[in-house]
Amino acid sequence: MGEEENKPDVTAGKGKAGSKKFIILGIVVLLLAGGGYAGWNFFVPGKFLKKGDEVIAKTGESGQAMKMAPGIMHEMEPFIVNLLDQDGRRYLKTTIELQIGNKDEEKELVERIPQIRDAVLLLLTSKSFGDISTPEGKIQLRNELIARINQVLQRPTVRALYFTEFVVQ
């Protein structure tokens, strides 16, 4: 019994060395992940824009430089529509936010919500899955929606349109 008490605990030393290795390994993994994230954000986003998209983003549809001053955002109720597909089983659920200039424009927009919803619904139901499944299709849909909504209003009010939800099933 006396001999057992005098023997050093061999497992205690291995636990400390093993935990140091895990801490160092964790720090290395975090540094690599952070470096990868920083590199991705620095180098990659510009490569996905095509030259035409970049020009549209900078100049707008009319070709003139757009001033995207902060405006008033107006969220529309969600739209749920059947898409124009041969099997008739696909539907789109989307929520949009409209950027407008000032309170007067918002007042007109709110007064014409039924007409705006009707115009948006008619446009959305005329689209097929193939029309809206690509990023280019979504950009085209956004531009068509802005034009259609501005036709309903007395003066062009909608500066930008944002999809805050876009689900096709």
Short mmCIF file of C-alpha atoms in Angstrom, two decimals:
data_model
loop_
_atom_site.label_atom_id
_atom_site.label_comp_id
_atom_site.label_asym_id
_atom_site.label_seq_id
_atom_site.Cartn_x
_atom_site.Cartn_y
_atom_site.Cartn_z
CA MET A 1 0.00 0.00 0.00
CA GLY A 2 2.78 2.43 0.75
CA GLU A 3 4.31 1.95 -2.67
CA GLU A 4 1.09 2.88 -4.46
CA GLU A 5 0.87 6.21 -2.64
CA ASN A 6 4.43 7.25 -3.63
CA LYS A 7 4.02 6.60 -7.39
CA PRO A 8 3.46 9.78 -9.41
CA ASP A 9 0.19 10.09 -11.34
CA VAL A 10 1.15 9.47 -14.97
CA THR A 11 -2.23 10.46 -16.44
CA ALA A 12 -2.19 13.98 -14.94
CA GLY A 13 0.75 15.16 -17.07
CA LYS A 14 -0.75 13.88 -20.32
CA GLY A 15 -4.01 15.76 -19.73
CA LYS A 16 -2.24 19.12 -19.46
CA ALA A 17 -0.15 18.55 -22.58
CA GLY A 18 -3.20 17.30 -24.51
CA SER A 19 -5.31 20.30 -23.54
CA LYS A 20 -2.52 22.69 -24.66
CA LYS A 21 -2.46 20.98 -28.04
CA PHE A 22 -6.23 21.41 -28.40
CA ILE A 23 -6.04 25.08 -27.44
CA ILE A 24 -3.26 25.74 -29.95
CA LEU A 25 -5.10 23.77 -32.62
CA GLY A 26 -8.30 25.76 -31.89
CA ILE A 27 -6.43 29.06 -32.21
CA VAL A 28 -4.88 27.97 -35.52
CA VAL A 29 -8.28 26.93 -36.87
CA LEU A 30 -9.83 30.26 -35.82
CA LEU A 31 -7.00 32.20 -37.45
CA LEU A 32 -7.33 30.23 -40.68
CA ALA A 33 -11.10 30.67 -40.72
CA GLY A 34 -10.79 34.42 -40.08
CA GLY A 35 -8.14 34.78 -42.78
CA GLY A 36 -10.26 32.81 -45.23
CA TYR A 37 -13.31 34.95 -44.48
CA ALA A 38 -11.33 38.18 -44.87
CA GLY A 39 -9.78 36.95 -48.12
CA TRP A 40 -13.18 35.91 -49.49
CA ASN A 41 -14.73 39.31 -48.73
CA PHE A 42 -11.75 41.19 -50.11
CA PHE A 43 -11.14 39.29 -53.34
CA VAL A 44 -14.30 37.48 -54.43
CA PRO A 45 -17.43 39.73 -54.48
CA GLY A 46 -16.34 41.86 -57.44
CA LYS A 47 -15.71 38.77 -59.54
CA PHE A 48 -19.34 37.70 -59.57
CA LEU A 49 -20.61 40.94 -61.11
CA LYS A 50 -20.61 41.00 -64.86
CA LYS A 51 -19.65 44.22 -66.55
CA GLY A 52 -23.25 44.93 -67.61
CA ASP A 53 -24.60 44.42 -64.09
CA GLU A 54 -21.98 46.77 -62.71
CA VAL A 55 -22.97 49.50 -65.17
CA ILE A 56 -26.67 49.08 -64.33
CA ALA A 57 -25.89 49.18 -60.63
CA LYS A 58 -23.92 52.41 -61.01
CA THR A 59 -26.02 54.25 -63.58
CA GLY A 60 -29.51 52.84 -63.25
CA GLU A 61 -31.78 51.70 -66.05
CA SER A 62 -31.86 55.06 -67.82
CA GLY A 63 -28.08 55.34 -68.12
CA GLN A 64 -27.86 58.46 -65.97
CA ALA A 65 -26.06 58.45 -62.67
CA MET A 66 -28.43 57.58 -59.86
CA LYS A 67 -28.35 59.33 -56.54
CA MET A 68 -29.38 56.75 -53.98
CA ALA A 69 -30.13 59.12 -51.16
CA PRO A 70 -31.75 57.40 -48.25
CA GLY A 71 -35.46 57.34 -48.76
CA ILE A 72 -38.48 56.00 -46.99
CA MET A 73 -38.92 52.24 -47.07
CA HIS A 74 -42.44 50.85 -47.42
CA GLU A 75 -42.95 47.13 -46.87
CA MET A 76 -45.72 45.47 -48.85
CA GLU A 77 -47.73 42.53 -47.59
CA PRO A 78 -46.41 39.17 -48.91
CA PHE A 79 -47.47 38.00 -52.36
CA ILE A 80 -48.27 34.31 -52.90
CA VAL A 81 -48.97 33.39 -56.54
CA ASN A 82 -49.01 30.37 -58.81
CA LEU A 83 -46.35 30.56 -61.48
CA LEU A 84 -47.12 30.15 -65.16
CA ASP A 85 -45.71 26.63 -65.57
CA GLN A 86 -47.07 23.76 -67.59
CA ASP A 87 -47.66 21.51 -64.62
CA GLY A 88 -49.13 24.37 -62.56
CA ARG A 89 -47.60 23.15 -59.32
CA ARG A 90 -45.05 25.84 -58.61
CA TYR A 91 -45.78 28.92 -56.60
CA LEU A 92 -43.89 32.01 -55.56
CA LYS A 93 -44.00 33.67 -52.16
CA THR A 94 -42.29 37.02 -52.08
CA THR A 95 -42.21 40.10 -49.91
CA ILE A 96 -40.99 43.39 -51.34
CA GLU A 97 -39.98 46.71 -49.90
CA LEU A 98 -40.28 49.88 -51.94
CA GLN A 99 -37.91 52.81 -51.54
CA ILE A 100 -39.59 56.14 -52.10
CA GLY A 101 -38.45 59.72 -51.69
CA ASN A 102 -40.61 61.49 -49.12
CA LYS A 103 -43.80 61.44 -47.04
CA ASP A 104 -45.96 62.90 -49.83
CA GLU A 105 -44.97 60.08 -52.14
CA GLU A 106 -45.63 57.57 -49.38
CA LYS A 107 -49.11 59.01 -48.90
CA GLU A 108 -49.95 58.45 -52.57
CA LEU A 109 -48.42 54.98 -52.44
CA VAL A 110 -50.55 53.98 -49.44
CA GLU A 111 -53.69 55.32 -51.08
CA ARG A 112 -53.06 53.20 -54.18
CA ILE A 113 -52.11 49.92 -52.49
CA PRO A 114 -55.00 47.96 -54.09
CA GLN A 115 -54.00 49.09 -57.59
CA ILE A 116 -50.32 48.38 -56.88
CA ARG A 117 -51.08 44.90 -55.53
CA ASP A 118 -53.20 44.18 -58.59
CA ALA A 119 -50.41 45.26 -60.97
CA VAL A 120 -47.81 43.25 -59.06
CA LEU A 121 -50.02 40.14 -58.95
CA LEU A 122 -50.71 40.32 -62.68
CA LEU A 123 -47.01 40.59 -63.44
CA LEU A 124 -45.95 37.83 -61.04
CA THR A 125 -48.54 35.36 -62.35
CA SER A 126 -47.29 35.90 -65.90
CA LYS A 127 -43.82 34.59 -64.96
CA SER A 128 -42.61 31.00 -65.15
CA PHE A 129 -40.03 29.32 -62.96
CA GLY A 130 -37.46 29.64 -65.75
CA ASP A 131 -38.03 33.40 -65.90
CA ILE A 132 -37.20 34.03 -62.24
CA SER A 133 -34.84 31.21 -61.28
CA THR A 134 -31.62 33.01 -62.26
CA PRO A 135 -30.13 36.16 -60.74
CA GLU A 136 -30.57 37.92 -64.08
CA GLY A 137 -34.25 36.92 -64.08
CA LYS A 138 -34.72 38.38 -60.62
CA ILE A 139 -33.05 41.63 -61.66
CA GLN A 140 -35.30 41.82 -64.72
CA LEU A 141 -38.34 41.10 -62.54
CA ARG A 142 -37.28 43.87 -60.14
CA ASN A 143 -37.00 46.37 -63.01
CA GLU A 144 -40.37 45.31 -64.45
CA LEU A 145 -42.03 45.64 -61.03
CA ILE A 146 -40.62 49.15 -60.53
CA ALA A 147 -41.87 50.20 -63.98
CA ARG A 148 -45.30 48.62 -63.42
CA ILE A 149 -45.75 50.22 -59.98
CA ASN A 150 -44.65 53.63 -61.25
CA GLN A 151 -47.26 53.35 -64.04
CA VAL A 152 -49.97 53.04 -61.40
CA LEU A 153 -48.78 56.13 -59.54
CA GLN A 154 -49.33 59.68 -60.82
CA ARG A 155 -45.59 60.38 -60.90
CA PRO A 156 -42.63 57.98 -60.78
CA THR A 157 -42.23 57.48 -57.07
CA VAL A 158 -40.50 54.16 -56.55
CA ARG A 159 -36.73 54.60 -56.61
CA ALA A 160 -35.79 51.02 -55.76
CA LEU A 161 -37.40 47.70 -54.97
CA TYR A 162 -35.93 45.08 -52.66
CA PHE A 163 -36.95 41.44 -52.33
CA THR A 164 -36.92 40.68 -48.63
CA GLU A 165 -38.35 37.20 -49.19
CA PHE A 166 -38.28 35.14 -52.37
CA VAL A 167 -39.34 31.49 -52.16
CA VAL A 168 -40.29 29.32 -55.13
CA GLN A 169 -41.73 25.90 -54.46
#
